[in-house]
Coordinates of C-alpha atoms and ligand atoms in Angstrom, one line a residue:
Chain A
X1257 CA 8.1 17.8 32.0
X1258 CA 9.1 16.0 28.7
X1259 CA 7.6 17.0 25.3
X1260 CA 5.1 14.7 24.1
X1261 CA 6.4 12.8 20.9
X1262 CA 2.7 13.6 19.5
X1263 CA 0.3 16.4 20.5
X1264 CA -2.9 17.2 18.8
X1265 CA -4.8 20.2 20.1
X1266 CA -8.4 21.3 19.1
X1267 CA -8.7 19.0 16.0
X1268 CA -11.8 19.7 13.8
X1269 CA -12.9 17.5 11.1
X1270 CA -16.1 17.4 9.0
X1271 CA -17.4 15.2 6.3
X1272 CA -20.4 17.0 4.8
X1273 CA -22.8 17.2 7.4
X1274 CA -21.0 14.8 9.7
X1275 CA -18.8 16.3 12.3
X1276 CA -16.5 13.4 12.8
X1277 CA -14.1 15.3 15.3
X1278 CA -15.0 18.5 17.4
X1279 CA -12.2 20.1 19.3
X1280 CA -10.3 16.8 20.1
X1281 CA -7.1 16.8 22.1
X1282 CA -4.6 14.1 22.3
X1283 CA -1.1 13.5 23.5
X1284 CA 1.4 10.6 23.5
X1285 CA 4.7 10.4 25.4
X1286 CA 7.6 8.8 24.2
X1287 CA 7.5 5.0 24.8
X1288 CA 3.9 5.1 26.0
X1289 CA 1.2 2.9 24.9
X1290 CA -2.2 4.8 24.7
X1291 CA -5.6 2.8 24.0
X1292 CA -8.2 4.8 22.1
X1293 CA -11.5 3.7 22.7
X1294 CA -15.2 4.7 21.9
X1295 CA -18.3 3.5 20.2
X1296 CA -18.6 2.8 16.5
X1297 CA -18.2 6.0 14.4
X1298 CA -16.9 8.0 17.7
X1299 CA -14.2 9.4 15.3
X1300 CA -11.3 7.1 16.5
X1301 CA -10.0 6.1 13.0
X1302 CA -10.6 9.7 11.7
X1303 CA -8.3 11.2 14.4
X1304 CA -5.5 8.8 13.6
X1305 CA -5.9 9.5 9.8
X1306 CA -5.7 13.0 10.5
X1307 CA -2.5 12.5 12.5
X1308 CA -0.7 10.7 9.7
X1309 CA -1.9 13.0 7.1
X1310 CA -4.3 10.5 5.3
X1311 CA -7.1 13.2 6.1
X1312 CA -6.3 16.8 6.2
X1313 CA -7.8 18.6 9.2
X1314 CA -10.2 21.4 9.1
X1315 CA -8.9 23.0 12.2
X1316 CA -6.5 22.3 15.2
X1317 CA -2.7 21.6 15.4
X1318 CA -0.8 18.5 15.0
X1319 CA 2.6 18.6 16.8
X1320 CA 5.6 16.1 16.4
X1321 CA 8.2 16.4 19.1
X1322 CA 6.6 20.0 20.0
X1323 CA 6.8 21.2 16.2
X1324 CA 3.7 21.9 14.2
X1325 CA 3.3 19.7 11.1
X1326 CA 1.2 19.8 8.0
X1327 CA 1.2 16.2 6.4
X1328 CA -0.2 16.2 3.2
X1329 CA 0.1 12.3 2.8
X1330 CA 0.8 9.5 5.3
X1331 CA 4.2 9.4 3.2
X1332 CA 5.2 12.5 5.0
X1333 CA 4.4 11.3 8.4
X1334 CA 6.3 8.3 7.7
X1335 CA 9.4 10.2 7.2
X1336 CA 9.1 11.5 10.7
X1337 CA 8.7 7.8 12.0
X1338 CA 5.1 7.5 12.3
X1339 CA 3.7 4.3 11.0
X1340 CA -0.2 3.3 10.9
X1341 CA -1.9 -0.1 10.4
X1342 CA -5.2 0.6 8.9
X1343 CA -8.2 -1.2 9.9
X1344 CA -8.6 -2.1 6.3
X1345 CA -5.0 -3.5 6.0
X1346 CA -4.3 -1.6 2.7
X1347 CA -2.2 -4.5 0.9
X1348 CA -2.2 -5.4 -2.7
X1349 CA -3.8 -8.9 -2.9
X1350 CA -2.2 -9.6 -6.3
X1351 CA 1.3 -9.3 -5.1
X1352 CA 3.2 -11.7 -2.9
X1353 CA 3.9 -11.1 1.0
X1354 CA 7.6 -10.1 0.4
X1355 CA 6.6 -7.3 -2.2
X1356 CA 3.8 -6.2 0.1
X1357 CA 6.2 -5.7 2.9
X1358 CA 8.4 -3.5 0.8
X1359 CA 5.6 -2.0 -1.2
X1360 CA 6.7 1.4 -2.4
X1361 CA 10.2 1.1 -1.1
X1362 CA 11.6 -2.0 -2.7
X1363 CA 15.3 -2.4 -2.1
X1364 CA 17.1 -1.3 -5.4
X1365 CA 20.0 -2.1 -7.2
X1366 CA 21.8 0.8 -9.1
X1367 CA 19.1 3.0 -7.8
X1368 CA 16.8 1.6 -10.6
X1369 CA 16.0 -2.2 -10.5
X1370 CA 14.2 -4.0 -7.8
X1371 CA 16.7 -6.1 -5.9
X1372 CA 14.4 -9.3 -5.4
X1373 CA 16.8 -11.6 -3.6
X1374 CA 17.4 -8.8 -1.1
X1375 CA 13.8 -8.0 -0.9
X1376 CA 12.8 -11.5 -0.2
X1377 CA 15.7 -12.1 2.2
X1378 CA 14.8 -8.9 4.3
X1379 CA 11.0 -9.9 4.2
X1380 CA 11.8 -13.2 5.8
X1381 CA 13.9 -11.7 8.4
X1382 CA 11.3 -9.3 9.4
X1383 CA 8.6 -12.0 9.6
X1384 CA 10.7 -14.3 11.7
X1385 CA 11.8 -11.4 13.9
X1386 CA 8.0 -10.7 14.5
X1387 CA 7.3 -14.7 14.7
X1388 CA 4.5 -14.2 11.9
X1389 CA 3.8 -17.6 10.7
X1390 CA 3.1 -16.8 7.0
X1391 CA 4.6 -19.9 5.3
X1392 CA 6.2 -18.2 2.5
X1393 CA 7.2 -14.8 1.3
X1394 CA 6.4 -15.9 -2.2
X1395 CA 2.7 -16.5 -1.4
X1396 CA 0.0 -14.1 -2.7
X1397 CA -1.5 -12.1 -0.2
X1398 CA -5.0 -12.6 -1.7
X1399 CA -4.6 -16.2 -0.8
X1400 CA -4.0 -15.5 3.0
X1401 CA -6.5 -15.5 5.6
X1402 CA -7.8 -12.3 7.0
X1403 CA -5.7 -12.7 10.3
X1404 CA -2.5 -13.6 8.3
X1405 CA -3.0 -10.5 6.2
X1406 CA -3.4 -8.5 9.1
X1407 CA 0.0 -9.9 10.4
X1408 CA 1.6 -9.1 7.1
X1409 CA 0.3 -5.5 7.6
X1410 CA 1.8 -5.2 11.0
X1411 CA 5.1 -6.7 9.9
X1412 CA 5.2 -4.1 7.2
X1413 CA 4.5 -1.2 9.5
X1414 CA 7.3 -2.4 12.0
X1415 CA 10.0 -3.0 9.2
X1416 CA 10.0 0.8 8.9
X1417 CA 11.7 1.0 12.4
X1418 CA 9.1 3.6 13.3
X1419 CA 9.1 5.8 16.4
X1420 CA 5.4 5.8 16.6
X1421 CA 3.2 2.9 15.6
X1422 CA -0.8 3.3 15.4
X1423 CA -2.7 0.1 15.4
X1424 CA -6.5 0.4 14.2
X1425 CA -8.2 -2.7 15.7
X1426 CA -5.3 -4.9 15.1
X1427 CA -6.8 -7.7 17.2
X1428 CA -10.3 -7.8 15.6
X1429 CA -9.4 -10.6 13.3
X1430 CA -6.6 -12.4 15.2
X1431 CA -6.7 -15.8 17.1
X1432 CA -6.1 -15.8 20.8
X1433 CA -2.6 -17.0 19.9
X1434 CA -1.9 -14.3 17.4
X1435 CA -3.4 -11.8 19.7
X1436 CA -1.0 -12.9 22.6
X1437 CA 1.9 -12.7 20.2
X1438 CA 0.9 -9.2 18.9
X1439 CA 0.7 -8.1 22.6
X1440 CA 4.0 -9.3 23.1
X1441 CA 5.3 -7.5 20.2
X1442 CA 3.8 -4.4 21.4
X1443 CA 5.6 -4.7 24.9
X1444 CA 8.8 -5.5 23.0
X1445 CA 8.5 -2.4 20.9
X1446 CA 7.8 -0.3 24.1
X1447 CA 10.8 -1.8 25.5
X1448 CA 12.8 -0.4 22.6
X1449 CA 11.1 3.0 23.1
X1450 CA 8.6 2.9 20.6
X1451 CA 5.2 4.9 21.5
X1452 CA 2.2 3.3 20.4
X1453 CA -1.6 3.9 20.1
X1454 CA -4.1 1.1 19.8
X1455 CA -7.7 1.2 18.9
X1456 CA -9.6 -1.6 20.2
X1457 CA -13.0 -2.5 21.3
X1458 CA -11.4 -5.2 23.5
X1459 CA -10.8 -3.5 26.7
X1460 CA -8.8 -6.4 28.0
X1461 CA -6.2 -6.0 25.4
X1462 CA -5.6 -2.3 26.3
X1463 CA -5.6 -3.1 30.0
X1464 CA -3.0 -5.9 29.4
X1465 CA -0.4 -3.6 27.7
X1466 CA -1.7 0.0 27.9
X1467 CA -0.2 2.8 30.1
X1468 CA -3.2 5.1 29.3
X1469 CA -6.7 5.0 27.8
X1470 CA -8.5 7.9 26.1
X1471 CA -12.3 7.8 25.3
X1472 CA -14.0 9.5 22.5
X1473 CA -17.5 10.0 22.0
X1474 CA -19.3 11.4 19.1
X1475 CA -16.3 13.1 18.0
X1476 CA -15.4 14.6 21.3
X1477 CA -13.0 13.9 24.3
X1478 CA -15.1 12.3 27.2
X1479 CA -12.3 10.8 29.4
X1480 CA -8.5 10.1 29.8
X1481 CA -7.4 7.7 32.5
X1482 CA -4.1 5.8 33.6
X1483 CA -4.7 2.2 33.2
X1484 CA -3.1 1.7 36.7
X1485 CA -5.7 3.9 38.2
X1486 CA -8.9 2.8 36.5
X1487 CA -11.0 -0.3 35.8
X1488 CA -12.8 -1.8 32.8
X1489 CA -15.8 -0.7 34.5
X1490 CA -15.1 2.8 34.7
X1491 CA -14.2 3.1 31.0
X1492 CA -17.2 1.3 29.9
X1493 CA -19.2 3.9 31.9
X1494 CA -17.2 6.8 30.1
X1495 CA -17.8 5.1 26.7
X1496 CA -21.5 4.7 27.3
X1497 CA -22.3 8.0 29.4
X1498 CA -19.4 10.2 29.3
X1499 CA -19.7 13.9 28.6
X1500 CA -17.3 16.6 27.6
X1501 CA -17.9 18.3 30.9
X1502 CA -16.8 15.0 33.0
X1503 CA -13.9 14.4 30.6
X1504 CA -10.9 15.3 33.1
X1505 CA -7.4 14.6 32.1
X1506 CA -5.6 11.3 33.4
X1507 CA -3.8 13.6 36.0
X1508 CA -6.9 15.2 37.3
X1509 CA -8.7 11.9 37.5
X1510 CA -5.9 10.4 39.5
X1511 CA -5.6 13.3 42.0
X1512 CA -9.5 13.4 42.4
X1513 CA -9.4 9.6 43.0
X1514 CA -6.7 10.0 45.8
Chain B
X446 CA 16.5 -22.0 -8.6
X447 CA 17.7 -19.9 -5.9
X448 CA 13.9 -19.4 -5.0
X449 CA 13.2 -23.1 -4.8
X450 CA 16.1 -23.8 -2.2
X451 CA 15.4 -20.9 0.0
X452 CA 11.6 -21.6 0.0
X453 CA 12.3 -25.2 1.2
X454 CA 14.5 -24.0 3.7
X455 CA 12.0 -21.4 5.2
X456 CA 9.2 -24.2 5.1
X457 CA 11.0 -26.4 7.4
X458 CA 11.8 -23.5 9.9
X459 CA 8.2 -22.4 10.1
X460 CA 6.1 -24.9 12.2
X461 CA 3.4 -25.0 9.4
X462 CA 3.1 -28.7 8.1
X463 CA 0.0 -28.3 6.3
X464 CA 1.0 -25.3 4.2
X465 CA 3.9 -26.0 1.7
X466 CA 4.9 -24.1 -1.6
X467 CA 2.6 -24.8 -4.5
X468 CA 4.1 -27.4 -6.9
X469 CA 6.0 -25.7 -10.0
X470 CA 3.1 -26.2 -12.2
X471 CA 0.5 -24.3 -10.1
X472 CA 2.5 -21.2 -9.5
X473 CA 4.4 -18.4 -11.6
X474 CA 4.1 -18.4 -15.2
X475 CA 2.6 -22.0 -15.6
X476 CA -0.3 -21.0 -13.3
X477 CA -1.0 -17.8 -15.2
X478 CA -3.8 -17.5 -17.9
X479 CA -1.0 -16.7 -20.3
X480 CA 0.3 -20.2 -20.1
X481 CA -3.2 -21.6 -20.9
X482 CA -3.5 -19.4 -23.9
X483 CA 0.1 -20.3 -25.3
X484 CA -1.0 -24.0 -25.1
X485 CA -4.3 -23.2 -26.7
X486 CA -2.5 -21.2 -29.4
X487 CA 0.0 -24.2 -30.2
X488 CA -3.2 -26.6 -30.4
X489 CA -5.2 -24.2 -32.6
X490 CA -2.1 -23.7 -34.7
X491 CA -1.4 -27.5 -35.2
X492 CA -5.2 -27.7 -36.0
X493 CA -5.3 -25.2 -38.6
X494 CA -2.2 -26.4 -40.1
X495 CA -4.0 -29.9 -40.9
X496 CA -7.1 -28.2 -42.2
X497 CA -5.1 -25.5 -44.4
X498 CA -1.9 -27.0 -45.9
X499 CA -0.6 -23.5 -46.9
X500 CA -0.6 -22.4 -43.4
X501 CA 2.9 -23.7 -42.4
X502 CA 4.3 -22.3 -45.6
X503 CA 6.9 -19.6 -44.3
X504 CA 5.8 -17.2 -46.7
X505 CA 2.2 -17.1 -44.9
X506 CA 4.0 -17.4 -41.4
X507 CA 5.7 -14.2 -42.0
X508 CA 2.7 -12.7 -43.5
X509 CA 0.6 -13.6 -40.5
X510 CA 3.3 -12.4 -38.0
X511 CA 3.3 -9.0 -39.9
X512 CA -0.5 -8.8 -39.7
X513 CA -0.8 -9.2 -35.9
X514 CA 2.3 -7.1 -35.2
X515 CA 0.2 -3.9 -35.5
X516 CA -2.2 -5.1 -33.0
X517 CA 0.2 -6.4 -30.8
X518 CA 2.2 -3.5 -30.5
X519 CA -0.9 -1.4 -29.2
X520 CA -1.7 -4.5 -27.0
X521 CA 1.3 -4.0 -25.2
X522 CA 0.5 -0.5 -24.4
X523 CA -3.2 -1.3 -23.6
X524 CA -1.8 -4.1 -21.3
X525 CA -0.2 -1.6 -19.3
X526 CA -3.4 0.4 -18.8
X527 CA -5.5 -2.7 -18.1
X528 CA -2.9 -3.8 -15.4
X529 CA -3.7 -0.5 -13.4
X530 CA -7.4 -1.2 -13.6
X531 CA -8.0 1.2 -16.5
X532 CA -9.1 0.9 -20.2
X533 CA -8.2 3.0 -23.3
X534 CA -10.7 2.9 -26.1
X535 CA -9.2 5.5 -28.0
X536 CA -6.4 3.6 -29.4
X537 CA -7.7 2.9 -32.8
X538 CA -8.6 6.6 -33.6
X539 CA -5.0 7.5 -32.1
X540 CA -3.6 5.3 -34.8
X541 CA -5.4 7.0 -37.5
X542 CA -4.8 10.7 -36.2
X543 CA -1.1 10.0 -35.6
X544 CA -0.6 8.4 -39.1
X545 CA -2.2 11.3 -40.9
X546 CA -0.5 13.9 -38.9
X547 CA 2.9 12.2 -39.6
X548 CA 2.2 12.0 -43.3
X549 CA 1.1 15.5 -43.7
X550 CA 3.9 17.1 -41.4
X551 CA 6.4 15.0 -43.5
X552 CA 5.3 16.5 -46.9
X553 CA 4.9 19.8 -45.5
X554 CA 8.4 20.0 -43.9
X555 CA 10.0 18.5 -47.2
X556 CA 9.0 21.8 -48.8
X557 CA 11.1 23.9 -46.2
X558 CA 14.7 24.4 -45.6
X559 CA 14.6 21.4 -43.1
X560 CA 13.6 19.1 -45.8
X561 CA 16.6 16.7 -45.4
X562 CA 15.2 15.9 -41.9
X563 CA 11.6 15.9 -42.7
X564 CA 11.2 12.2 -41.9
X565 CA 12.6 11.9 -38.4
X566 CA 11.0 15.3 -37.6
X567 CA 7.8 14.1 -38.8
X568 CA 8.0 10.8 -36.8
X569 CA 8.9 12.7 -33.7
X570 CA 5.8 15.1 -34.1
X571 CA 3.5 12.3 -34.8
X572 CA 4.6 10.5 -31.7
X573 CA 4.4 13.5 -29.7
X574 CA 0.9 14.1 -30.8
X575 CA 0.0 10.5 -29.7
X576 CA 1.8 11.1 -26.4
X577 CA 0.0 14.2 -25.8
X578 CA -3.5 12.6 -26.3
X579 CA -2.4 10.0 -23.7
X580 CA -1.3 12.9 -21.5
X581 CA -4.8 14.5 -21.7
X582 CA -6.5 11.1 -20.9
X583 CA -3.9 10.4 -18.1
X584 CA -4.6 13.8 -16.5
X585 CA -8.5 13.6 -16.8
X586 CA -8.3 10.1 -15.3
X587 CA -5.8 10.3 -12.7
X588 CA -6.1 14.0 -11.5
X589 CA -9.8 14.5 -12.0
X590 CA -10.7 11.0 -11.2
X591 CA -13.1 10.8 -14.2
X592 CA -13.7 7.1 -15.4
X593 CA -11.3 5.8 -18.1
X594 CA -14.0 4.3 -20.0
X595 CA -15.8 7.7 -20.4
X596 CA -12.7 9.7 -21.0
X597 CA -11.4 7.4 -23.7
X598 CA -14.7 7.0 -25.4
X599 CA -14.8 10.8 -25.8
X600 CA -11.3 10.7 -26.9
X601 CA -12.0 7.9 -29.4
X602 CA -14.5 10.2 -31.0
X603 CA -12.4 13.3 -30.8
X604 CA -9.5 11.8 -32.6
X605 CA -11.4 10.0 -35.4
X606 CA -13.4 13.4 -35.9
X607 CA -10.2 15.4 -36.1
X608 CA -8.6 12.8 -38.5
X609 CA -11.4 13.4 -41.0
X610 CA -11.4 17.3 -40.5
X611 CA -7.7 17.4 -41.1
X612 CA -7.9 15.1 -44.1
X613 CA -11.3 16.0 -45.5
X614 CA -11.5 12.2 -45.8
X615 CA -8.7 12.0 -48.4
X616 CA -5.9 9.5 -48.0
X617 CA -2.5 11.0 -47.1
X618 CA 0.7 9.5 -48.7
X619 CA 4.3 10.1 -47.2
X620 CA 6.3 12.6 -49.2
X621 CA 9.8 14.2 -49.3
X622 CA 13.1 13.0 -50.1
X623 CA 13.1 10.2 -47.7
X624 CA 9.9 8.3 -48.7
X625 CA 12.0 5.1 -49.4
X626 CA 13.8 5.3 -46.0
X627 CA 10.3 5.7 -44.5
X628 CA 9.0 2.7 -46.3
X629 CA 12.1 0.6 -45.4
X630 CA 11.7 1.5 -41.6
X631 CA 8.2 0.8 -41.6
X632 CA 7.4 -2.0 -44.1
X633 CA 11.0 -3.5 -44.5
X634 CA 12.7 -6.6 -43.3
X635 CA 15.2 -7.1 -40.7
X636 CA 17.1 -10.4 -40.6
X637 CA 14.5 -11.8 -42.7
X638 CA 11.8 -10.7 -40.3
X639 CA 8.9 -8.3 -41.1
X640 CA 10.0 -5.0 -39.4
X641 CA 6.8 -4.5 -37.4
X642 CA 7.4 -7.9 -35.9
X643 CA 10.9 -6.6 -34.8
X644 CA 9.3 -3.5 -33.0
X645 CA 6.9 -5.7 -31.5
X646 CA 9.4 -8.0 -30.0
X647 CA 11.8 -5.2 -28.9
X648 CA 8.7 -3.5 -27.4
X649 CA 7.8 -6.5 -25.5
X650 CA 11.3 -7.1 -24.1
X651 CA 11.5 -3.6 -22.8
X652 CA 8.1 -3.8 -21.3
X653 CA 8.8 -7.1 -19.7
X654 CA 11.9 -5.8 -18.1
X655 CA 10.3 -2.7 -16.9
X656 CA 7.4 -4.4 -15.4
X657 CA 9.3 -6.9 -13.4
X658 CA 12.7 -5.4 -12.7
X659 CA 11.9 -1.7 -11.9
X660 CA 10.1 0.0 -9.2
X661 CA 7.9 1.7 -11.8
X662 CA 6.8 -1.6 -13.1
X663 CA 6.0 -2.9 -9.6
X664 CA 4.0 0.2 -9.0
X665 CA 1.9 -0.4 -12.0
X666 CA 1.1 -3.9 -10.6
X667 CA 0.4 -2.4 -7.1
X668 CA -2.0 0.3 -8.3
X669 CA -3.9 -2.5 -10.1
X670 CA -4.0 -4.8 -6.9
X671 CA -5.2 -1.9 -4.4
X672 CA -5.0 1.8 -5.5
X673 CA -5.6 3.1 -2.1
X674 CA -2.9 0.9 -0.5
X675 CA -0.4 1.8 -3.2
X676 CA -1.3 5.4 -2.4
X677 CA -0.8 5.1 1.3
X678 CA 2.5 3.6 1.0
X679 CA 3.9 6.4 -1.1
X680 CA 3.4 5.2 -4.6
X681 CA 3.0 8.4 -7.0
X682 CA -0.3 6.9 -8.3
X683 CA -1.2 10.0 -10.2
X684 CA 2.2 10.0 -12.2
X685 CA 2.2 6.4 -12.8
X686 CA -1.3 6.4 -14.2
X687 CA -0.6 9.2 -16.4
X688 CA 2.6 7.5 -17.5
X689 CA 0.6 4.5 -18.7
X690 CA -1.9 6.3 -20.6
X691 CA 1.0 8.1 -22.4
X692 CA 2.7 4.8 -23.2
X693 CA -0.3 3.2 -24.4
X694 CA -1.1 6.2 -26.8
X695 CA 2.4 6.2 -28.1
X696 CA 2.4 2.6 -29.1
X697 CA -0.8 3.4 -30.9
X698 CA 0.8 6.1 -32.7
X699 CA 3.7 4.0 -33.6
X700 CA 1.5 1.2 -34.9
X701 CA -0.6 3.7 -36.8
X702 CA 2.6 5.2 -38.5
X703 CA 3.8 1.6 -39.4
X704 CA 0.6 0.6 -40.8
X705 CA 0.4 3.6 -43.1
X706 CA 3.8 2.4 -44.3
X707 CA 2.3 -1.1 -45.0
X708 CA -0.8 0.3 -46.8
X709 CA 1.3 2.8 -48.6
X710 CA -0.6 5.7 -47.1
X711 CA -2.7 7.0 -44.1
X712 CA -6.4 6.9 -44.6
X713 CA -8.8 8.6 -42.4
X714 CA -10.6 5.4 -41.6
X715 CA -7.4 3.7 -40.7
X716 CA -7.7 1.1 -37.8
X717 CA -11.3 1.8 -37.4
X718 CA -12.7 -0.6 -34.7
X719 CA -9.3 -1.8 -33.8
X720 CA -9.7 -0.8 -30.2
X721 CA -12.0 -4.0 -29.7
X722 CA -9.4 -6.3 -31.2
X723 CA -6.6 -4.8 -29.2
X724 CA -8.5 -5.1 -26.0
X725 CA -9.6 -8.6 -26.9
X726 CA -6.0 -9.6 -27.6
X727 CA -4.8 -8.1 -24.1
X728 CA -7.7 -9.9 -22.4
X729 CA -7.2 -13.3 -24.2
X730 CA -3.7 -13.0 -23.3
X731 CA -4.5 -12.9 -19.4
X732 CA -4.8 -9.2 -18.7
X733 CA -7.6 -8.9 -16.3
X734 CA -9.9 -5.9 -16.8
X735 CA -10.2 -5.7 -12.8
X736 CA -6.6 -4.8 -12.9
X737 CA -3.6 -6.4 -11.2
X738 CA -2.5 -8.9 -14.0
X739 CA -1.3 -9.2 -17.5
X740 CA 2.1 -9.0 -19.3
X741 CA 3.8 -8.6 -22.7
X742 CA 3.9 -12.5 -23.5
X743 CA 0.1 -12.5 -23.1
X744 CA -0.4 -9.4 -25.3
X745 CA 1.6 -11.0 -28.1
X746 CA 0.0 -14.4 -27.9
X747 CA -3.5 -12.9 -27.9
X748 CA -2.9 -10.8 -30.9
X749 CA -1.2 -13.9 -32.7
X750 CA -4.2 -16.0 -31.9
X751 CA -6.7 -13.8 -33.2
X752 CA -4.7 -13.5 -36.5
X753 CA -4.0 -17.1 -36.9
X754 CA -7.7 -17.9 -36.5
X755 CA -8.7 -15.3 -39.2
X756 CA -5.8 -16.5 -41.4
X757 CA -6.9 -20.1 -40.9
X758 CA -10.3 -19.5 -41.7
X759 CA -9.6 -17.8 -44.8
X760 CA -7.1 -20.4 -45.9
X761 CA -9.7 -23.1 -45.2
X762 CA -12.2 -21.2 -47.6
X763 CA -14.6 -20.5 -44.6
X764 CA -16.7 -17.4 -44.4
X765 CA -14.3 -14.8 -42.9
X766 CA -17.1 -13.2 -41.1
X767 CA -17.1 -16.2 -38.7
X768 CA -13.8 -14.6 -37.4
X769 CA -15.6 -11.9 -35.3
X770 CA -17.8 -14.6 -33.8
X771 CA -15.0 -17.0 -33.1
X772 CA -12.9 -14.2 -31.4
X773 CA -16.0 -13.4 -29.1
X774 CA -16.4 -17.1 -28.2
X775 CA -12.6 -17.1 -27.4
X776 CA -12.9 -14.0 -25.1
X777 CA -15.5 -15.6 -23.2
X778 CA -13.8 -19.1 -23.0
X779 CA -10.7 -17.4 -21.7
X780 CA -12.7 -15.8 -19.0
X781 CA -14.2 -19.0 -18.1
X782 CA -10.8 -20.7 -17.9
X783 CA -9.4 -17.9 -15.8
X784 CA -12.4 -18.2 -13.5
X785 CA -12.1 -22.1 -13.1
X786 CA -8.3 -21.5 -12.4
X787 CA -8.9 -19.2 -9.6
X788 CA -11.6 -21.1 -8.1
X789 CA -9.2 -24.1 -8.1
X790 CA -6.5 -22.1 -6.5
X791 CA -8.6 -20.5 -3.7
Ligands
ATP2609 N1 -14.1 9.3 4.2 C1 -15.2 9.6 4.9 N2 -16.4 10.3 4.4 C2 -17.4 10.5 4.8 N3 -17.6 10.4 6.2 C3 -16.7 9.7 7.0 C4 -15.4 9.3 6.2 N4 -14.7 8.8 7.2 C5 -15.3 8.9 8.5 N5 -16.4 9.4 8.1 C6 -17.6 9.6 9.2 O1 -16.8 10.0 10.5 C7 -17.4 9.3 11.6 C8 -16.2 8.8 12.3 O2 -15.9 7.6 11.8 P1 -14.7 6.8 12.2 O3 -14.2 5.8 11.1 O4 -13.6 7.6 12.5 O5 -15.1 6.0 13.4 P2 -14.5 4.7 14.3 O6 -14.4 5.6 15.8 O7 -13.2 4.6 13.8 O8 -15.5 3.8 14.2 P3 -15.2 2.1 14.2 O9 -15.1 1.7 15.7 O10 -16.6 1.6 13.5 O11 -13.9 2.0 13.5 C9 -18.6 8.4 11.2 O12 -19.8 9.0 11.2 C10 -18.0 8.4 9.6 O13 -19.4 8.1 9.0
MG2610 MG1 -12.4 2.9 12.8

């Protein structure tokens, strides 16, 4: 029994009157791709932000490699190799592609001055490694289309050489071609042993690359299945009419089916 | 140079035949509002030199450059604040408060055993007062997330009020053994240039370097572009914001001290209403109040443009009250040009 790289236990988060998360559990094994699905406002993004430290939890534990953590900001989770691509990208439109990829950690000369040639050189390398077709690292991000901006955000996250990557609806703005490339990138990252969580409303994408899928409904776990042992139809049913009582773990569901 | 060649190489690698790199006149400095204002500045200068023949007289040019240096120095600091998406309305009052505190402290220390260092000590204390006001502004804005407009509007009133309370409305002259050095440092000449202009140029050079070549400078732009993104990527948003308000207040303090050297004394009504001219200078020079753009060249050109117009109107014998109206028109015109430019680029 290997330890999960990420384990979240009994997570509770409220925003005023809204109970966004009620006793939610999640685990992620090394090198695993987990799909996270659920209706709008089910709490998917909130759960991931609790994981990275963008939000502080009201209750529950977050364990990384079996150890309890208390991230106060995404900066701290990044130090442990956890990287998230936010639904709303989080880029600076007034700066160019190269600077955005290195936002907040520009390569330095003498520990003080930004080393521009090196920055653009490395940015170009990351983009071509990902086959992201941004025409120039000097282009201002606000002049890119939404899909390209998303590609830049993804390039940015991956350039940190993370151990865990969280994608929050990465394919929502992407063309068919760009989606294919992203799914390829995810498989490639998986081969390199990077564990990933992908939030998506497009089950097809998750079924193409995922190992396991987890369903949230109104802030509660309502199901957990191995992709190999479930169907899009069953998952849709869980999203629409799952209850905490019928949740089961992926193991239980597999045994029950057998 | 290096940029051009590598960009060309990159373009041929990626298969994007419909997107190249913008031609040189549509990117970098040439595409910025600052470049347009430099052009406008040159045209207006030439036009004024035809209307008023005394204008290009070296004597007049030096006087003009001294006049805009005070606004220019503070416009540098104000530009930093504006790049982060903030605003500082308290600068005019900070100029006055710093000036009177410096004068009073200088006279006061001159009578103690530390009299021989009364001037440097007074300058230090004056600038520390200015820095402290900036720190309070910054803490309220960055930590308590109060609106910069409201905080600095309050601070405008507080500082002006304190200035009158301290001076009881009387003007404060510098005193002590080093008065002559004080005047030399604040109102003298260096290499034939008025000394405030020298401070302005040094300040602008430092600011340009910090903004473009240090991580701190890039963080200022990142915050102005998308504060949340900057925070998520680990930029110390609070610290940077507090820093720009401190820097802005200190430029105001310095300009206030310089101005009192020029006027011979610090009056309680020193620099009343200057905040608007200062912000106007920054904005005309290309600082965008929405945050994310601006720079030292723009701040200087904006300040210079305002002064050149004022001076030109005086020399041409026009009613100097026109100045205010014309500056207003230029601000709006600059905003229109900026809008048209970004529409075309998009
Ligand atoms: N910062 C916030 N302040 C207040 N309420 C919030 C905040 N963030 C999320 N919520 C609330 O928490 C609930 C869960 O939101 P969340 O964004 O996690 O949903 P989601 O599953 O990601 O939905 P979507 O598919 O639309 O992205 C919603 O009811 C939302 O209104
Ligand atoms: Mg979401």
